[in-house]
PDB file of N, CA and C in Angstrom:
ATOM      1  N   MET A   1      69.296  62.802 109.236  1.00  0.00           N
ATOM      2  CA  MET A   1      70.120  63.961 109.615  1.00  0.00           C
ATOM      3  C   MET A   1      71.602  63.664 109.388  1.00  0.00           C
ATOM      4  N   GLU A   2      72.324  64.660 108.964  1.00  0.00           N
ATOM      5  CA  GLU A   2      73.757  64.511 108.764  1.00  0.00           C
ATOM      6  C   GLU A   2      74.475  64.699 110.089  1.00  0.00           C
ATOM      7  N   ASN A   3      75.484  63.886 110.300  1.00  0.00           N
ATOM      8  CA  ASN A   3      76.323  64.143 111.465  1.00  0.00           C
ATOM      9  C   ASN A   3      77.558  64.912 111.028  1.00  0.00           C
ATOM     10  N   GLN A   4      78.375  65.326 111.989  1.00  0.00           N
ATOM     11  CA  GLN A   4      79.516  66.180 111.671  1.00  0.00           C
ATOM     12  C   GLN A   4      80.506  65.477 110.755  1.00  0.00           C
ATOM     13  N   PHE A   5      80.650  64.150 110.931  1.00  0.00           N
ATOM     14  CA  PHE A   5      81.601  63.413 110.094  1.00  0.00           C
ATOM     15  C   PHE A   5      81.185  63.475 108.638  1.00  0.00           C
ATOM     16  N   ASP A   6      79.903  63.306 108.354  1.00  0.00           N
ATOM     17  CA  ASP A   6      79.432  63.356 106.973  1.00  0.00           C
ATOM     18  C   ASP A   6      79.707  64.727 106.358  1.00  0.00           C
ATOM     19  N   LYS A   7      79.476  65.775 107.122  1.00  0.00           N
ATOM     20  CA  LYS A   7      79.724  67.128 106.612  1.00  0.00           C
ATOM     21  C   LYS A   7      81.209  67.322 106.319  1.00  0.00           C
ATOM     22  N   THR A   8      82.050  66.818 107.226  1.00  0.00           N
ATOM     23  CA  THR A   8      83.496  66.956 107.035  1.00  0.00           C
ATOM     24  C   THR A   8      83.935  66.213 105.789  1.00  0.00           C
ATOM     25  N   GLN A   9      83.380  65.016 105.565  1.00  0.00           N
ATOM     26  CA  GLN A   9      83.744  64.231 104.389  1.00  0.00           C
ATOM     27  C   GLN A   9      83.324  64.941 103.110  1.00  0.00           C
ATOM     28  N   LYS A  10      82.146  65.561 103.119  1.00  0.00           N
ATOM     29  CA  LYS A  10      81.681  66.288 101.926  1.00  0.00           C
ATOM     30  C   LYS A  10      82.607  67.452 101.620  1.00  0.00           C
ATOM     31  N   ILE A  11      82.970  68.208 102.652  1.00  0.00           N
ATOM     32  CA  ILE A  11      83.849  69.360 102.456  1.00  0.00           C
ATOM     33  C   ILE A  11      85.204  68.892 101.943  1.00  0.00           C
ATOM     34  N   ALA A  12      85.716  67.799 102.495  1.00  0.00           N
ATOM     35  CA  ALA A  12      87.008  67.278 102.053  1.00  0.00           C
ATOM     36  C   ALA A  12      86.940  66.865 100.589  1.00  0.00           C
ATOM     37  N   GLY A  13      85.839  66.264 100.185  1.00  0.00           N
ATOM     38  CA  GLY A  13      85.676  65.859  98.795  1.00  0.00           C
ATOM     39  C   GLY A  13      85.638  67.052  97.860  1.00  0.00           C
ATOM     40  N   ILE A  14      84.934  68.095  98.263  1.00  0.00           N
ATOM     41  CA  ILE A  14      84.853  69.305  97.438  1.00  0.00           C
ATOM     42  C   ILE A  14      86.237  69.942  97.322  1.00  0.00           C
ATOM     43  N   ASN A  15      86.949  70.032  98.438  1.00  0.00           N
ATOM     44  CA  ASN A  15      88.288  70.625  98.410  1.00  0.00           C
ATOM     45  C   ASN A  15      89.216  69.815  97.524  1.00  0.00           C
ATOM     46  N   SER A  16      89.079  68.481  97.560  1.00  0.00           N
ATOM     47  CA  SER A  16      89.921  67.629  96.726  1.00  0.00           C
ATOM     48  C   SER A  16      89.669  67.908  95.255  1.00  0.00           C
ATOM     49  N   LYS A  17      88.390  68.045  94.881  1.00  0.00           N
ATOM     50  CA  LYS A  17      88.057  68.320  93.480  1.00  0.00           C
ATOM     51  C   LYS A  17      88.580  69.685  93.060  1.00  0.00           C
ATOM     52  N   LEU A  18      88.460  70.677  93.946  1.00  0.00           N
ATOM     53  CA  LEU A  18      88.963  72.011  93.621  1.00  0.00           C
ATOM     54  C   LEU A  18      90.474  71.982  93.441  1.00  0.00           C
ATOM     55  N   ASN A  19      91.165  71.234  94.296  1.00  0.00           N
ATOM     56  CA  ASN A  19      92.619  71.146  94.179  1.00  0.00           C
ATOM     57  C   ASN A  19      93.016  70.469  92.879  1.00  0.00           C
ATOM     58  N   GLN A  20      92.286  69.409  92.488  1.00  0.00           N
ATOM     59  CA  GLN A  20      92.586  68.724  91.234  1.00  0.00           C
ATOM     60  C   GLN A  20      92.374  69.664  90.059  1.00  0.00           C
ATOM     61  N   PHE A  21      91.301  70.439  90.086  1.00  0.00           N
ATOM     62  CA  PHE A  21      91.017  71.364  88.992  1.00  0.00           C
ATOM     63  C   PHE A  21      92.085  72.453  88.929  1.00  0.00           C
ATOM     64  N   ALA A  22      92.511  72.946  90.089  1.00  0.00           N
ATOM     65  CA  ALA A  22      93.539  73.983  90.123  1.00  0.00           C
ATOM     66  C   ALA A  22      94.846  73.467  89.534  1.00  0.00           C
ATOM     67  N   LYS A  23      95.203  72.223  89.864  1.00  0.00           N
ATOM     68  CA  LYS A  23      96.427  71.640  89.313  1.00  0.00           C
ATOM     69  C   LYS A  23      96.297  71.468  87.808  1.00  0.00           C
ATOM     70  N   LEU A  24      95.133  71.021  87.360  1.00  0.00           N
ATOM     71  CA  LEU A  24      94.907  70.837  85.929  1.00  0.00           C
ATOM     72  C   LEU A  24      95.017  72.168  85.201  1.00  0.00           C
ATOM     73  N   ALA A  25      94.373  73.188  85.736  1.00  0.00           N
ATOM     74  CA  ALA A  25      94.403  74.502  85.103  1.00  0.00           C
ATOM     75  C   ALA A  25      95.829  75.046  85.084  1.00  0.00           C
ATOM     76  N   HIS A  26      96.560  74.841  86.160  1.00  0.00           N
ATOM     77  CA  HIS A  26      97.932  75.335  86.223  1.00  0.00           C
ATOM     78  C   HIS A  26      98.805  74.625  85.197  1.00  0.00           C
ATOM     79  N   SER A  27      98.599  73.330  85.020  1.00  0.00           N
ATOM     80  CA  SER A  27      99.420  72.564  84.089  1.00  0.00           C
ATOM     81  C   SER A  27      99.077  72.888  82.642  1.00  0.00           C
ATOM     82  N   MET A  28      97.899  73.453  82.419  1.00  0.00           N
ATOM     83  CA  MET A  28      97.454  73.749  81.063  1.00  0.00           C
ATOM     84  C   MET A  28      97.438  75.252  80.794  1.00  0.00           C
ATOM     85  N   ASP A  29      98.071  76.020  81.664  1.00  0.00           N
ATOM     86  CA  ASP A  29      97.953  77.479  81.541  1.00  0.00           C
ATOM     87  C   ASP A  29      98.622  78.024  80.281  1.00  0.00           C
ATOM     88  N   LYS A  30      99.401  77.195  79.585  1.00  0.00           N
ATOM     89  CA  LYS A  30     100.022  77.656  78.348  1.00  0.00           C
ATOM     90  C   LYS A  30      99.134  77.379  77.140  1.00  0.00           C
ATOM     91  N   THR A  31      98.009  76.710  77.358  1.00  0.00           N
ATOM     92  CA  THR A  31      97.097  76.424  76.256  1.00  0.00           C
ATOM     93  C   THR A  31      95.732  77.007  76.568  1.00  0.00           C
ATOM     94  N   GLU A  32      94.914  77.097  75.557  1.00  0.00           N
ATOM     95  CA  GLU A  32      93.548  77.570  75.770  1.00  0.00           C
ATOM     96  C   GLU A  32      92.558  76.453  75.503  1.00  0.00           C
ATOM     97  N   ASN A  33      93.063  75.234  75.416  1.00  0.00           N
ATOM     98  CA  ASN A  33      92.188  74.090  75.146  1.00  0.00           C
ATOM     99  C   ASN A  33      91.908  73.357  76.450  1.00  0.00           C
ATOM    100  N   PHE A  34      90.672  73.443  76.909  1.00  0.00           N
ATOM    101  CA  PHE A  34      90.273  72.725  78.105  1.00  0.00           C
ATOM    102  C   PHE A  34      89.274  71.657  77.716  1.00  0.00           C
ATOM    103  N   GLU A  35      89.632  70.422  77.989  1.00  0.00           N
ATOM    104  CA  GLU A  35      88.739  69.313  77.669  1.00  0.00           C
ATOM    105  C   GLU A  35      88.199  68.729  78.957  1.00  0.00           C
ATOM    106  N   TYR A  36      86.886  68.552  78.986  1.00  0.00           N
ATOM    107  CA  TYR A  36      86.265  68.018  80.193  1.00  0.00           C
ATOM    108  C   TYR A  36      85.833  66.589  79.954  1.00  0.00           C
TER     109      TYR A  36
END
């Protein structure tokens, strides 16, 4: 079973990835080339 800390860590990790992607997209908004 997951405890609350594990759930919080997962959510924090997802938010971190979303923030990184948002920054990447913002920095590349003048181009249409997205490399993964």
